CSV table of C-alpha atoms in Angstrom, one decimal:
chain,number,residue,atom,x,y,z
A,1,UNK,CA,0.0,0.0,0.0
A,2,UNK,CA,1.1,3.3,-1.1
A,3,UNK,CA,1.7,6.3,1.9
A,4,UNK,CA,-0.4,8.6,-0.1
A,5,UNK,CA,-2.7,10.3,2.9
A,6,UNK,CA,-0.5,8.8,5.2
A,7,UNK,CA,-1.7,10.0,8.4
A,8,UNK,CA,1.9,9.2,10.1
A,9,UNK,CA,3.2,11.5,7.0
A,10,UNK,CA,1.0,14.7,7.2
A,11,UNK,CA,-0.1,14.5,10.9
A,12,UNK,CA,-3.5,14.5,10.2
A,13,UNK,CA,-5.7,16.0,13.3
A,14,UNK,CA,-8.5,14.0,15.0
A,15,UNK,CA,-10.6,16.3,13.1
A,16,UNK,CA,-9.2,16.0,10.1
A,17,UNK,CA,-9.3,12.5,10.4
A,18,UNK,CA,-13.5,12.4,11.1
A,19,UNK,CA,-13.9,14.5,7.6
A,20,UNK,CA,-11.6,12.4,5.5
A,21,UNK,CA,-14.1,10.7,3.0
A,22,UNK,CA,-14.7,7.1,3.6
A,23,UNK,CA,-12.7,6.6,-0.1
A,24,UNK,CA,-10.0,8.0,0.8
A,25,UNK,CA,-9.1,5.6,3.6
A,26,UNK,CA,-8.7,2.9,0.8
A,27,UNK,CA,-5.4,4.9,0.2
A,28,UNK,CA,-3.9,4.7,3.4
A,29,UNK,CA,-1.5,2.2,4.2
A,30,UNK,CA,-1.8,-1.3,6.7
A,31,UNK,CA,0.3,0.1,8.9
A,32,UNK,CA,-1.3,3.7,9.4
A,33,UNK,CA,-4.9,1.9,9.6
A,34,UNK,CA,-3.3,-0.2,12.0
A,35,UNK,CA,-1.6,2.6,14.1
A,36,UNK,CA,-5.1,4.8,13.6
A,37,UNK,CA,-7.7,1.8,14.9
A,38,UNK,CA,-5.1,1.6,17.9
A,39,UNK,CA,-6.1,5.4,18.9
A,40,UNK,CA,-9.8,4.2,18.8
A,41,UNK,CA,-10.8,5.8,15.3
A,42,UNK,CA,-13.6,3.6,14.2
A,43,UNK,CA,-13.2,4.3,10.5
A,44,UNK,CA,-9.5,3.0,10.2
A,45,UNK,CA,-10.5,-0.6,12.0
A,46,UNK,CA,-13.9,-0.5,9.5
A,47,UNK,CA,-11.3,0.1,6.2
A,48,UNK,CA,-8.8,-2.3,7.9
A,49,UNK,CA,-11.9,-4.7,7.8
A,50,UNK,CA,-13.3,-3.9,4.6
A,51,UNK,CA,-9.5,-4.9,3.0
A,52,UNK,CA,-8.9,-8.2,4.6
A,53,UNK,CA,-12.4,-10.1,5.1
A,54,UNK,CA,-12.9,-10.8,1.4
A,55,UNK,CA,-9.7,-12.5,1.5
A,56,UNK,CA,-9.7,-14.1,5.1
A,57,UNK,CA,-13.1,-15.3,3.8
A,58,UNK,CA,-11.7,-16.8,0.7
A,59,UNK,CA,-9.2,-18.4,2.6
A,60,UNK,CA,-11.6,-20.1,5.4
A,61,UNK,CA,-13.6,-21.1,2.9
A,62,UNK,CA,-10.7,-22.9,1.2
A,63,UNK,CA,-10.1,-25.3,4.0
A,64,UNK,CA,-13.6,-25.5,6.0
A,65,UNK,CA,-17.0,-26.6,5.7
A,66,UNK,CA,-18.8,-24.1,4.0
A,67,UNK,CA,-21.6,-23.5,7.0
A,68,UNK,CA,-18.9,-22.8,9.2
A,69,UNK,CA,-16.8,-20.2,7.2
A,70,UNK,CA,-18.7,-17.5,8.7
A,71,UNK,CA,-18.6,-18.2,12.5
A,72,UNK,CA,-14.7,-19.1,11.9
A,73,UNK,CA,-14.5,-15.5,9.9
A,74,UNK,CA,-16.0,-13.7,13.1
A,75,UNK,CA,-13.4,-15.9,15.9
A,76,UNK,CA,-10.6,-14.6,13.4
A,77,UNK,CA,-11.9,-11.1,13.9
A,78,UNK,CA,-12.3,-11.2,17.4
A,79,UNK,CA,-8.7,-12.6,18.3
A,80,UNK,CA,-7.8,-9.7,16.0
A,81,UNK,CA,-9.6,-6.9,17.9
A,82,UNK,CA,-8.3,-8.7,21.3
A,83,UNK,CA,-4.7,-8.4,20.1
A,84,UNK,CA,-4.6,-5.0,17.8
A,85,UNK,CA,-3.5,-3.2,20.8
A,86,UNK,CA,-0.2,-5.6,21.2
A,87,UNK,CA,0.4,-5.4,18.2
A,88,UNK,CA,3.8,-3.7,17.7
A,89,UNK,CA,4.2,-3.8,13.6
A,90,UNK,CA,7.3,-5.5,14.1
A,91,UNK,CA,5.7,-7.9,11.2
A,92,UNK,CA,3.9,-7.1,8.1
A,93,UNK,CA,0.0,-6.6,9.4
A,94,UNK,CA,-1.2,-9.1,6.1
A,95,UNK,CA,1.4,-11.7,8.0
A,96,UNK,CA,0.1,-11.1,11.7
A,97,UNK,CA,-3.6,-11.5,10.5
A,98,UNK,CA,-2.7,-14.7,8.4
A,99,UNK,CA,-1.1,-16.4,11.4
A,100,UNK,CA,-4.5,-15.4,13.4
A,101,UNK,CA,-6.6,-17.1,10.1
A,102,UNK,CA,-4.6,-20.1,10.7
A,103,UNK,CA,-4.7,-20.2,14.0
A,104,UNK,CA,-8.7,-20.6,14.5
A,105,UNK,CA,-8.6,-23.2,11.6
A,106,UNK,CA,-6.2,-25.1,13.6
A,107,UNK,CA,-8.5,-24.3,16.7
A,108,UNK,CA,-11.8,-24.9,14.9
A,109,UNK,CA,-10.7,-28.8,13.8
A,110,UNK,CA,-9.1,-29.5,17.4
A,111,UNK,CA,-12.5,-28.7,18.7
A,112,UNK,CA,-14.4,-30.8,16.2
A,113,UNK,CA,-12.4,-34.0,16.5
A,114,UNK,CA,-10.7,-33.7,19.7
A,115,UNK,CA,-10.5,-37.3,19.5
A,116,UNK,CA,-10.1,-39.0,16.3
A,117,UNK,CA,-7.8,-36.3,14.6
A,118,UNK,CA,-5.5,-37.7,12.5
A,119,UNK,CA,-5.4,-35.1,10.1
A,120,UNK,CA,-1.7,-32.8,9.5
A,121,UNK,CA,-3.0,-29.4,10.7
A,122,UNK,CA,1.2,-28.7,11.8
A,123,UNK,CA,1.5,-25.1,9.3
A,124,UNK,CA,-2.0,-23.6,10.7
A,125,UNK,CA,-0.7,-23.1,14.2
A,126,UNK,CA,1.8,-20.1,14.8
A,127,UNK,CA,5.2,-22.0,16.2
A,128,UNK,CA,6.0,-18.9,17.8
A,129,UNK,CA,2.9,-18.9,20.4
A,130,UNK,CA,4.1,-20.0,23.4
A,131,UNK,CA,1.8,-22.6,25.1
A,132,UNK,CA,0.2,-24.2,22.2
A,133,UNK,CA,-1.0,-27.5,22.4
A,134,UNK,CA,0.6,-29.8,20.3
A,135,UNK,CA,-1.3,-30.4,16.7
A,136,UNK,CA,-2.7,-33.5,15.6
A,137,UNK,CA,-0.3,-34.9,12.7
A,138,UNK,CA,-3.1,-36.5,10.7
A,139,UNK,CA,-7.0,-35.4,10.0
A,140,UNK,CA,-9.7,-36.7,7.7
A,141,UNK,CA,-11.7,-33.8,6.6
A,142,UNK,CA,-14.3,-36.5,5.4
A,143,UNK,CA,-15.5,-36.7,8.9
A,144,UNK,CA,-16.2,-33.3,9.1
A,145,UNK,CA,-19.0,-33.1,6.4
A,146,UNK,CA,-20.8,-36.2,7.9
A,147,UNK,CA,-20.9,-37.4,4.6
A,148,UNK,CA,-20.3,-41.1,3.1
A,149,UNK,CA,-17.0,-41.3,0.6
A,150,UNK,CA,-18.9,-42.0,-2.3
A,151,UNK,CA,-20.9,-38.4,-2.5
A,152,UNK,CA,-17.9,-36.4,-1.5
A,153,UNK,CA,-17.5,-33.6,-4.7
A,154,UNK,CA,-14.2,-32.7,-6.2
A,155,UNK,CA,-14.3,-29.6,-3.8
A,156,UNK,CA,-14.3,-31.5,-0.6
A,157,UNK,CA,-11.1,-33.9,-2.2
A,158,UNK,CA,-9.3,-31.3,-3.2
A,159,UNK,CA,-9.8,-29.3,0.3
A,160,UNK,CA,-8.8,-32.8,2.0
A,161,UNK,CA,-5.5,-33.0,-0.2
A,162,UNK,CA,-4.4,-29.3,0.5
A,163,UNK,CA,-4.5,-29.8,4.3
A,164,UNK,CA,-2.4,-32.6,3.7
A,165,UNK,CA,0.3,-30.2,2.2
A,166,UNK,CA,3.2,-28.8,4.3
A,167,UNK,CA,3.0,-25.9,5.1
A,168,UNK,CA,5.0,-24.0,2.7
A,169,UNK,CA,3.2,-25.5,-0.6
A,170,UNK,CA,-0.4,-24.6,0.9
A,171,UNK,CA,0.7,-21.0,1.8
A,172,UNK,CA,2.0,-20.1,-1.9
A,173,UNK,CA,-1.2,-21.9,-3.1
A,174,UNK,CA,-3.2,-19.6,-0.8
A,175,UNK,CA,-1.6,-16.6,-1.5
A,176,UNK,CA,-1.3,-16.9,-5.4
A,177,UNK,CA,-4.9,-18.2,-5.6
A,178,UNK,CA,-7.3,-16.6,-2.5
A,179,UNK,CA,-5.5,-13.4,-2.1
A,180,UNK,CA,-4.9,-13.1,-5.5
A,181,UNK,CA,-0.8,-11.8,-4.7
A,182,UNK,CA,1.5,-11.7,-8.1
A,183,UNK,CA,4.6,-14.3,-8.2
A,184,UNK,CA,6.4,-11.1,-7.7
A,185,UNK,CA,4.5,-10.1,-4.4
A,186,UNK,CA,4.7,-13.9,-3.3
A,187,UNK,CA,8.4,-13.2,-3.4
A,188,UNK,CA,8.6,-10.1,-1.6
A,189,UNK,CA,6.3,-11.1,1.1
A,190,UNK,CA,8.4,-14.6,1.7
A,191,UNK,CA,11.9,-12.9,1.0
A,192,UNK,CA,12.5,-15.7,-1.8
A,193,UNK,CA,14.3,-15.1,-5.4
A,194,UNK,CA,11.3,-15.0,-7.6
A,195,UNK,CA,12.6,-17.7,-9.6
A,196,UNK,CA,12.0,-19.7,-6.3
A,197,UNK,CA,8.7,-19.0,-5.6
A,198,UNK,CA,7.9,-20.1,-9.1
A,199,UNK,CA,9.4,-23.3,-8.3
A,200,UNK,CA,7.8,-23.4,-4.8
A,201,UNK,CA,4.7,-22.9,-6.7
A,202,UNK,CA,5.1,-26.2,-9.3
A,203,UNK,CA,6.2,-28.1,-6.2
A,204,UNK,CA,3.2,-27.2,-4.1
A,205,UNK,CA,0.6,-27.8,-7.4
A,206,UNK,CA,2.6,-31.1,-8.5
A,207,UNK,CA,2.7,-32.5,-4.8
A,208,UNK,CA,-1.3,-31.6,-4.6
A,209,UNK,CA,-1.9,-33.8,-7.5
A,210,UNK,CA,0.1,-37.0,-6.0
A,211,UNK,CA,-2.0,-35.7,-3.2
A,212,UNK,CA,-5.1,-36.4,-4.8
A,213,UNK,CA,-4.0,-39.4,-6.9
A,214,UNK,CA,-3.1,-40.8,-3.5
A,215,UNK,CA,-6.6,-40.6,-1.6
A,216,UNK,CA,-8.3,-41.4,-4.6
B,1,UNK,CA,21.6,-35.1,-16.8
B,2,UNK,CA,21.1,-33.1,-13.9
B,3,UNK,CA,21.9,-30.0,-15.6
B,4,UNK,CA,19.2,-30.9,-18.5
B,5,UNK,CA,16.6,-31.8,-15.9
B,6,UNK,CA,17.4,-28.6,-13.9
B,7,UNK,CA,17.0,-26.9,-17.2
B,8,UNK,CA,13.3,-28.8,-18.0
B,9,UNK,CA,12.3,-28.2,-14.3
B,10,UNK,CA,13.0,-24.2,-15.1
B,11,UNK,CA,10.8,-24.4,-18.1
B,12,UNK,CA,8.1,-26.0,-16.3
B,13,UNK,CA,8.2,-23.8,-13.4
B,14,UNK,CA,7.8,-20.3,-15.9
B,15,UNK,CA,5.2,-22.3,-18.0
B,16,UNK,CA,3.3,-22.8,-15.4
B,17,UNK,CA,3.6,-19.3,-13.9
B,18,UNK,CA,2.6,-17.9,-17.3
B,19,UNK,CA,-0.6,-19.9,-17.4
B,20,UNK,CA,-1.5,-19.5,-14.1
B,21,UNK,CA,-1.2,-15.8,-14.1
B,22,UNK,CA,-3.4,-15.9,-17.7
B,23,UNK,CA,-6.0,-18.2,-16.3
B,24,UNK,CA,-6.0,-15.8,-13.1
B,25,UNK,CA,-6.5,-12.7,-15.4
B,26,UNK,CA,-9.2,-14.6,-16.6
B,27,UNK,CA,-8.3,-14.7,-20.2
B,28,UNK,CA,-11.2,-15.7,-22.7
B,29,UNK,CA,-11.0,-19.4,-23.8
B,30,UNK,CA,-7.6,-20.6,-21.8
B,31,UNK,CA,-7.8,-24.0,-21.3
B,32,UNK,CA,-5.0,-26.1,-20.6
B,33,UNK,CA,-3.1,-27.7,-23.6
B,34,UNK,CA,0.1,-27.9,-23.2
B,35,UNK,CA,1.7,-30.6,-25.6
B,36,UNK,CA,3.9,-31.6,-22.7
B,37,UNK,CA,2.1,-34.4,-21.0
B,38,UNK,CA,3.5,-33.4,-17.4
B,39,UNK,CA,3.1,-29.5,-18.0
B,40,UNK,CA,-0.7,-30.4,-19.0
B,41,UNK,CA,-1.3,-32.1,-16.2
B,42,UNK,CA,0.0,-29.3,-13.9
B,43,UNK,CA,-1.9,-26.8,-15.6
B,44,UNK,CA,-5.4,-29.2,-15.3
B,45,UNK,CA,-4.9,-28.9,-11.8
B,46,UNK,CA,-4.2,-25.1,-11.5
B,47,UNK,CA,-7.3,-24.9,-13.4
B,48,UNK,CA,-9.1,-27.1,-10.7
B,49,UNK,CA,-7.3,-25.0,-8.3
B,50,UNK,CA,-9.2,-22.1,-9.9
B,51,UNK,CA,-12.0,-23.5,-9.6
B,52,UNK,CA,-12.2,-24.1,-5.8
B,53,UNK,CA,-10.1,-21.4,-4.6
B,54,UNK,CA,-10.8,-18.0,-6.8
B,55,UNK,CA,-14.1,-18.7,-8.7
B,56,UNK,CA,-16.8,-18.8,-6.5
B,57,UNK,CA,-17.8,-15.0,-5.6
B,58,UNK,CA,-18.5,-14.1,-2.3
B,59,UNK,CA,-22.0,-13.2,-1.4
B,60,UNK,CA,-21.8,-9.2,-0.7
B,61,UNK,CA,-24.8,-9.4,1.7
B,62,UNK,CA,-22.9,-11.9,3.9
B,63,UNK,CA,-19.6,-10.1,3.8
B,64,UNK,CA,-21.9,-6.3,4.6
B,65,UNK,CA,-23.5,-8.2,8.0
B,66,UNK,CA,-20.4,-9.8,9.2
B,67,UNK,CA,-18.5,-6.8,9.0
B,68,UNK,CA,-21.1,-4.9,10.8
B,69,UNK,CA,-21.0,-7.3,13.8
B,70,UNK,CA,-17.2,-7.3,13.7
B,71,UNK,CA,-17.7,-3.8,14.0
B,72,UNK,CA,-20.3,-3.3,16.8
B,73,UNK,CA,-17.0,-6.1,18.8
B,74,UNK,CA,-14.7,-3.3,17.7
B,75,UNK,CA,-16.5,-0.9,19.6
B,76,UNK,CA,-18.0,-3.0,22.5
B,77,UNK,CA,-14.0,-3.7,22.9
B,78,UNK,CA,-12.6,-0.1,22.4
B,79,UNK,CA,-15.1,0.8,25.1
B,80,UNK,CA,-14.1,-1.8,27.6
B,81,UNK,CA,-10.3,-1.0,27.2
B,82,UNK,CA,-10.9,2.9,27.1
B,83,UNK,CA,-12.9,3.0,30.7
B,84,UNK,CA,-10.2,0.1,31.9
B,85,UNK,CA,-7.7,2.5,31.0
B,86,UNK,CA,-9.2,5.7,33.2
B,87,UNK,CA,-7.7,6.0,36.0
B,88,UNK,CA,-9.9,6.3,39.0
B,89,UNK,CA,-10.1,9.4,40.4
B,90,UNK,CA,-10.8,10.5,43.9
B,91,UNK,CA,-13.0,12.9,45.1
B,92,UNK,CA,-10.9,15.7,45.8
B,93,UNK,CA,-9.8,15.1,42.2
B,94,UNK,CA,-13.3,15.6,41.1
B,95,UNK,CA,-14.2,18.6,43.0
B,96,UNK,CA,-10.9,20.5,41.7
B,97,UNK,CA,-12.3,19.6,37.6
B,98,UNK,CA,-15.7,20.2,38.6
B,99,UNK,CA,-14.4,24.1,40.0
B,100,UNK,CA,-12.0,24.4,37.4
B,101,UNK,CA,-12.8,27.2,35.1
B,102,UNK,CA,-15.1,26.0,32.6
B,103,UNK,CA,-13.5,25.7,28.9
B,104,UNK,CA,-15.4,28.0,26.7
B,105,UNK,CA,-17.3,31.2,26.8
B,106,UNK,CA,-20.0,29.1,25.7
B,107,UNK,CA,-20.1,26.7,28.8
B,108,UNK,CA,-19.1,29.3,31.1
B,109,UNK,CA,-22.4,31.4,30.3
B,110,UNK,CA,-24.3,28.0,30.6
B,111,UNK,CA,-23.0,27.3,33.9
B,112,UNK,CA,-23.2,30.8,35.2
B,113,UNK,CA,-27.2,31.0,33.8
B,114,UNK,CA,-27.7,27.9,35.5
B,115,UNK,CA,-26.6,28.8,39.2
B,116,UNK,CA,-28.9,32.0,38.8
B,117,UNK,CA,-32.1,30.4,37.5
B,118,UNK,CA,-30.7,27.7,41.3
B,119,UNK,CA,-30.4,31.2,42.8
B,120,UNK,CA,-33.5,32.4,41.9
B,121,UNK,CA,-35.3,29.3,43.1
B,122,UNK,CA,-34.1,29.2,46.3
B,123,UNK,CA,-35.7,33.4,46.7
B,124,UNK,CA,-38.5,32.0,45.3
B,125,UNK,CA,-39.0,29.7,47.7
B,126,UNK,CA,-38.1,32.4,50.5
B,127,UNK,CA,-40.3,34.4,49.9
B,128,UNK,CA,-43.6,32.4,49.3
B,129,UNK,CA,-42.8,29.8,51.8
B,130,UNK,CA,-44.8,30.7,55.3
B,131,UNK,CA,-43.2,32.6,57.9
B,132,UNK,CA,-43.2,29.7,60.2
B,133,UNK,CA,-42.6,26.6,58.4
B,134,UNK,CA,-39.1,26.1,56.1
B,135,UNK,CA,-36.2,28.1,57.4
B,136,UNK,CA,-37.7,29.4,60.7
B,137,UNK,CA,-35.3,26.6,62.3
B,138,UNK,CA,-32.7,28.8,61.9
B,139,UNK,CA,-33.9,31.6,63.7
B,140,UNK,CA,-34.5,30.2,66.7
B,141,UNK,CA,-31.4,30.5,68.1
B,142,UNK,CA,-31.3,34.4,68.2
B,143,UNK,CA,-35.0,34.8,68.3
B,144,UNK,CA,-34.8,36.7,65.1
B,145,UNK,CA,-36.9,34.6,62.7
B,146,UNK,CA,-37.0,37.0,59.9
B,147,UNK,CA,-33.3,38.0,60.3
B,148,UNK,CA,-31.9,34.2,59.7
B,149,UNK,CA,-33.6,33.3,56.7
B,150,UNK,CA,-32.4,36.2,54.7
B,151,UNK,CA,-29.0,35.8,55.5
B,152,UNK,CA,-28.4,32.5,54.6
B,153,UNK,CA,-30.4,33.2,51.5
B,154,UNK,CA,-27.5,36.1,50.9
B,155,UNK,CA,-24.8,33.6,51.7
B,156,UNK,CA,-26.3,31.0,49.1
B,157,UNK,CA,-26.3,34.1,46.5
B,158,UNK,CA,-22.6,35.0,47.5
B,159,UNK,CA,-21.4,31.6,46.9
B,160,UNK,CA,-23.1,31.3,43.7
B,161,UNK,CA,-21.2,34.3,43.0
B,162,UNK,CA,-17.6,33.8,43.8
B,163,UNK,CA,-18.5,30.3,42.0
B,164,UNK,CA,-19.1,31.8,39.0
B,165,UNK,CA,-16.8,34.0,38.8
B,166,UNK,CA,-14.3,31.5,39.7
B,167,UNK,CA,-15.4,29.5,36.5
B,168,UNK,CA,-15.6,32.2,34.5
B,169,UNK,CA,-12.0,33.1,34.9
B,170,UNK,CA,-10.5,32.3,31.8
C-alpha cells in the first residue's frame, strides 16, 4: 500500500481525520490503519476490515466446511480486535492477521475432533505462540461433512488433499490463488528469489496432484 | 543429466507461472493444452485449483452483515479497554475539575445561567414559603426569625457568586 494520505506523514488532526471521506481511507497504508484503529478511530478498523475479510473469507472457505466459514470468519476477527492493541508492527500486518486465520482453523478442527484427529494441521498453528498444544499430525476432513466417501465432490477432495500439504506448498497456493498476490508479491512477502517461488509454486501444485492421486 | 533436468524443471516452473497468471487474469477461452504431458497435467490442476479457490464469488450481503458485527465487537472492545484505561479518580480530584474554570465562553455562560435560575429558586421559595414553616429553624437560636432566613439566603447568592466567577476566569 502506497503512503499517499498517510496520516503518520502529514499528521492528520483528529478532526481532520472524522472528515476524511470514507474513499479516501482505501489509500492509506496497513500500517497507518493499523496505528489509527489503535487510537480508537472507528473508521480506520472498519477500512482495515473492509481490506482483509474478502480475502480471510476466501481463505476459510478454502479449507472449512462451508456453513462454518462465517462463524470461523468472526473468531478470526475477534482474536484480532483482542490483540490489535499488542500489536507492535514488528511484522507485516497481512502476516500477523494470516497467522491469526490459521490459528482458528487449527483451533476450529481441534475442537471438532478432539478425538479422532489424524489429520496434519502442523502449518495452521503459529510456532512462535508459546503454550500451544501440540497439533494433531493426521485429519480426515471427510468426517467433518458427515458425509459417506462415495458423495464427497471434487471440492471437498481437493480441500482434503491441500490440508495434507506442508505448510510452505499450501501457503504459496493460498496466497497466489485466494488473495490473488503476483509471483512477484509472493516473493517479496516470503523474501524468496522469484525464480523460487515459481518453483515453490510447481512443487506445491505437483505435490497436490500425488495428493489427490493418492486418496483417490 | 542433472543440468538438463534442472534446465526442464525451469521451463516447467515459468510455463506454469505464465498460465496460471493468464487463467487468473481470466483470459477468454484458456484451457490447458500444453503438448507436454507433465506441464498439461500441472496446468489441469491449476485450473481445478481455480475452480475451488478464486471462482466462486463471495456473497456481498454476507460479507456487509459480518463486517457490521465485527464492528459493533470493535467498539463494544474499544469501550471496555478505554474505561479500563481511566484512571480512577478521587473525590478531591473531582471537585478540583468540577471548580476548574469552565473551557469556553459558551459553557461558562451556561453554567453561570444555571446557578442563577438555582439562585432564583431558592428566593423564590423564601419568599412564598410561610413565615413559620421552612427556614424558621434557623432563627430560633437568636429569636430573630425574619433575620436568619435572609441571610443564609444572601450567603447562598454569594457563593453562587464567587463560584461563578471563579469559573468564568479564563
Amino acid at each position: 500500500m502506497s503512503g499517499v494520505n498517510d496520516p503518520f506523514e502529514v499528521d492528520l488532526t483528529t478532526k481532520e481525520l472524522r472528515s476524511t471521506e470514507r474513499q479516501d481511507w482505501a489509500n492509506f497504508s496497513d500500517e497507518a490503519l493499523v496505528r489509527l484503529a489503535q487510537r480508537g478511530a472507528p473508521e480506520a478498523f472498519s477500512a482495515l476490515c473492509e481490506r482483509y475479510l474478502p480475502r480471510v473469507l476466501r481463505r476459510l472457505r478454502a479449507v472449512l466446511p462451508p456453513e462454518e466459514v462465517e462463524d470461523v470468519a468472526q473468531e478470526v476477527f475477534a482474536a484480532m480486535i483482542r490483540s490489535l492493541q499488542s500489536f507492535r508492527h514488528e511484522a507485516q500486518f497481512s502476516t500477523w492477521l494470516r497467522t491469526l486465520v490459521n490459528r482458528q482453523v487449527a483451533n476450529f478442527y481441534r475442537r471438532r475432533q478432539p478425538a479422532q484427529v489424524p489429520l496434519d494441521l502442523a502449518g495452521f498453528d503459529d510456532p512462535t505462540e508459546a503454550g500451544q498444544e501440540s497439533l494433531p499430525q493426521e485429519f480426515d476432513l471427510r468426517l467433518s461433512y458427515s458425509m459417506d466417501q462415495t458423495g464427497l465432490d471434487e471440492q471437498i477432495w481437493l480441500r482434503q488433499a491441500l490440508l495434507h500439504l506442508p505448510e510452505n506448498y499450501r501457503e504459496v497456493l493460498f496466497l497466489r490463488f485466494t488473495e490473488g498476490l503476483t509471483f512477484e508479491e509472493i516473493a517479496r512477502l516470503q523474501g524468496r528469489s522469484l525464480e523460487a517461488t515459481k518453483s515453490l509454486f510447481r512443487r506445491a501444485v505437483a505435490a497436490l496432484q500425488r495428493g489427490l492421486a493418492d486418496e483417490r | 543429466m542433472s543440468g538438463e533436468r534442472s534446465s526442464r524443471e525451469r521451463w516447467l516452473d515459468e510455463q506454469l507461472a505464465e498460465f496460471t497468471d493468464r487463467l487468473l487474469a481470466s483470459e477468454p477461452g484458456l484451457q490447458p493444452s500444453a503438448a507436454d504431458p507433465e506441464l498439461r497435467a500441472l496446468q489441469e490442476m491449476v485450473a481445478r485449483l481455480k475452480r475451488l479457490l478464486a471462482d466462486p464469488q463471495l456473497d456481498p450481503e454476507a460479507i456487509e452483515r459480518l463486517q457490521a458485527q465485527i464492528l459493533v465487537t470493535w467498539q463494544r472492545q474499544h469501550r471496555e479497554t478505554s474505561a479500563a484505561d481511566e484512571p480512577r479518580r478521587s473525590f478531591s480530584e473531582r471537585l478540583r475539575t468540577w471548580l476548574a474554570p469552565a473551557p469556553s465562553r459558551r459553557s461558562r455562560w451556561a453554567l453561570g445561567l444555571s446557578l442563577v435560575a438555582i439562585a432564583a429558586l431558592g428566593l423564590l421559595l423564601a419568599l412564598f414559603l410561610p413565615a413559620d414553616a421552612p427556614l424558621g429553624w434557623l432563627g430560633t437560636a437568636t429569636g430573630d426569625e425574619a433575620f436568619w432566613p435572609l441571610a443564609v439566603l444572601a450567603g447562598l447568592l454569594l457563593l453562587v457568586g464567587i463560584i461563578w466567577l471563579w469559573r468564568s476566569r479564563s
